[in-house]
mmCIF file of C-alpha atoms in Angstrom:
data_model
loop_
_atom_site.group_PDB
_atom_site.id
_atom_site.type_symbol
_atom_site.label_atom_id
_atom_site.label_comp_id
_atom_site.label_asym_id
_atom_site.label_seq_id
_atom_site.Cartn_x
_atom_site.Cartn_y
_atom_site.Cartn_z
ATOM 1 C CA GLN A 1 89.463 25.907 94.264
ATOM 2 C CA LEU A 2 90.391 27.021 90.776
ATOM 3 C CA ALA A 3 89.882 30.663 91.743
ATOM 4 C CA LEU A 4 92.318 30.246 94.641
ATOM 5 C CA VAL A 5 94.909 28.634 92.369
ATOM 6 C CA LEU A 6 94.617 31.499 89.896
ATOM 7 C CA GLU A 7 94.872 34.007 92.752
ATOM 8 C CA ARG A 8 98.042 32.338 94.046
ATOM 9 C CA PHE A 9 99.725 32.625 90.642
ATOM 10 C CA GLY A 10 99.719 36.424 90.969
ATOM 11 C CA PRO A 11 102.467 36.784 93.586
ATOM 12 C CA VAL A 12 104.637 34.116 91.933
ATOM 13 C CA LEU A 13 104.499 35.980 88.622
ATOM 14 C CA ASP A 14 104.872 39.454 90.163
ATOM 15 C CA PRO A 15 108.297 40.946 89.302
ATOM 16 C CA ALA A 16 108.355 42.691 92.686
ATOM 17 C CA VAL A 17 108.264 39.238 94.303
ATOM 18 C CA ASN A 18 110.310 37.102 91.892
ATOM 19 C CA GLY A 19 112.672 39.790 90.570
ATOM 20 C CA PRO A 20 114.974 40.109 93.592
ATOM 21 C CA CYS A 21 115.334 36.328 93.773
ATOM 22 C CA PHE A 22 116.078 35.869 90.085
ATOM 23 C CA SER A 23 118.552 38.762 90.215
ATOM 24 C CA ILE A 24 120.545 37.311 93.101
ATOM 25 C CA LEU A 25 120.526 33.832 91.540
ATOM 26 C CA LEU A 26 121.869 35.276 88.281
ATOM 27 C CA LEU A 27 124.525 37.156 90.243
ATOM 28 C CA TYR A 28 125.490 33.902 91.988
ATOM 29 C CA ALA A 29 125.650 32.051 88.653
ATOM 30 C CA ALA A 30 127.840 34.797 87.185
ATOM 31 C CA GLY A 31 130.168 34.487 90.168
ATOM 32 C CA MET A 32 130.377 30.734 89.650
ATOM 33 C CA ASN A 33 131.354 31.320 86.031
ATOM 34 C CA CYS A 34 134.175 33.606 87.201
ATOM 35 C CA PHE A 35 135.161 31.047 89.818
ATOM 36 C CA ALA A 36 135.690 28.442 87.083
ATOM 37 C CA CYS A 37 138.475 30.586 85.616
ATOM 38 C CA MET A 38 140.476 30.708 88.849
ATOM 39 C CA PRO A 39 143.620 28.599 88.493
ATOM 40 C CA ASN A 40 143.247 27.336 92.082
ATOM 41 C CA TRP A 41 139.503 26.568 91.898
ATOM 42 C CA PHE A 42 140.096 23.046 93.220
ATOM 43 C CA GLU A 43 141.182 24.485 96.583
ATOM 44 C CA TYR A 44 137.552 25.503 97.159
ATOM 45 C CA THR A 45 136.013 22.109 96.482
ATOM 46 C CA THR A 46 135.175 18.982 98.391
ATOM 47 C CA GLU A 47 136.172 15.931 96.377
ATOM 48 C CA HIS A 48 135.804 12.191 96.753
ATOM 49 C CA GLU A 49 137.420 9.655 94.438
ATOM 50 C CA GLY A 50 138.221 12.362 91.920
ATOM 51 C CA LYS A 51 134.682 13.740 91.776
ATOM 52 C CA VAL A 52 133.727 17.211 92.954
ATOM 53 C CA LEU A 53 130.986 16.873 95.571
ATOM 54 C CA GLY A 54 130.650 20.495 96.614
ATOM 55 C CA LEU A 55 132.056 23.993 96.598
ATOM 56 C CA TRP A 56 133.005 26.084 99.584
ATOM 57 C CA THR A 57 131.106 29.342 99.787
ATOM 58 C CA ASP A 58 130.832 31.981 102.447
ATOM 59 C CA PRO A 59 127.751 31.194 104.599
ATOM 60 C CA GLN A 60 126.677 34.815 104.129
ATOM 61 C CA THR A 61 126.142 33.993 100.449
ATOM 62 C CA CYS A 62 123.276 31.657 101.351
ATOM 63 C CA THR A 63 121.846 34.135 103.848
ATOM 64 C CA ASP A 64 121.924 36.910 101.250
ATOM 65 C CA ALA A 65 120.294 34.697 98.639
ATOM 66 C CA TRP A 66 117.512 33.598 100.974
ATOM 67 C CA SER A 67 116.824 37.173 102.050
ATOM 68 C CA GLN A 68 116.115 37.974 98.395
ATOM 69 C CA CYS A 69 114.205 34.733 97.688
ATOM 70 C CA GLU A 70 112.121 34.245 100.833
ATOM 71 C CA ALA A 71 109.009 36.067 99.553
ATOM 72 C CA PHE A 72 109.177 34.210 96.231
ATOM 73 C CA GLY A 73 109.656 30.895 98.055
ATOM 74 C CA GLU A 74 106.639 31.536 100.267
ATOM 75 C CA ALA A 75 104.516 32.558 97.265
ATOM 76 C CA SER A 76 105.630 29.434 95.401
ATOM 77 C CA ARG A 77 104.801 27.180 98.358
ATOM 78 C CA SER A 78 101.401 28.812 98.661
ATOM 79 C CA LEU A 79 100.717 28.206 94.960
ATOM 80 C CA GLN A 80 101.921 24.615 95.227
ATOM 81 C CA GLN A 81 99.601 23.932 98.162
ATOM 82 C CA ALA A 82 96.638 25.501 96.371
ATOM 83 C CA LEU A 83 97.349 23.295 93.359
ATOM 84 C CA LEU A 84 97.621 20.175 95.507
ATOM 85 C CA ASP A 85 94.359 21.013 97.286
ATOM 86 C CA SER A 86 92.487 21.546 94.025
ATOM 87 C CA ALA A 87 90.880 19.185 91.561
ATOM 88 C CA LEU A 88 93.779 20.003 89.230
ATOM 89 C CA ALA A 89 95.976 17.644 91.272
ATOM 90 C CA THR A 90 93.963 14.581 90.299
#
């Protein structure tokens, strides 16, 4: 079991797998920082009782992010399952 866990760490730590995801998430975060400087930022929010509950984004943004993060997500799920199935989880 431990050997499988160690094997599953490889793809999660591989820059070819995690790099595209981290890059797009950083790009998204940078865009959110720019968004905060827009004088009409509140027009792109959902609010309730004076609290911001969400931000409107183009649905393509999520599709683009997932296309860059899917392999990393699958590798992470595989590692998580290996950990849960091992003696390390007890």
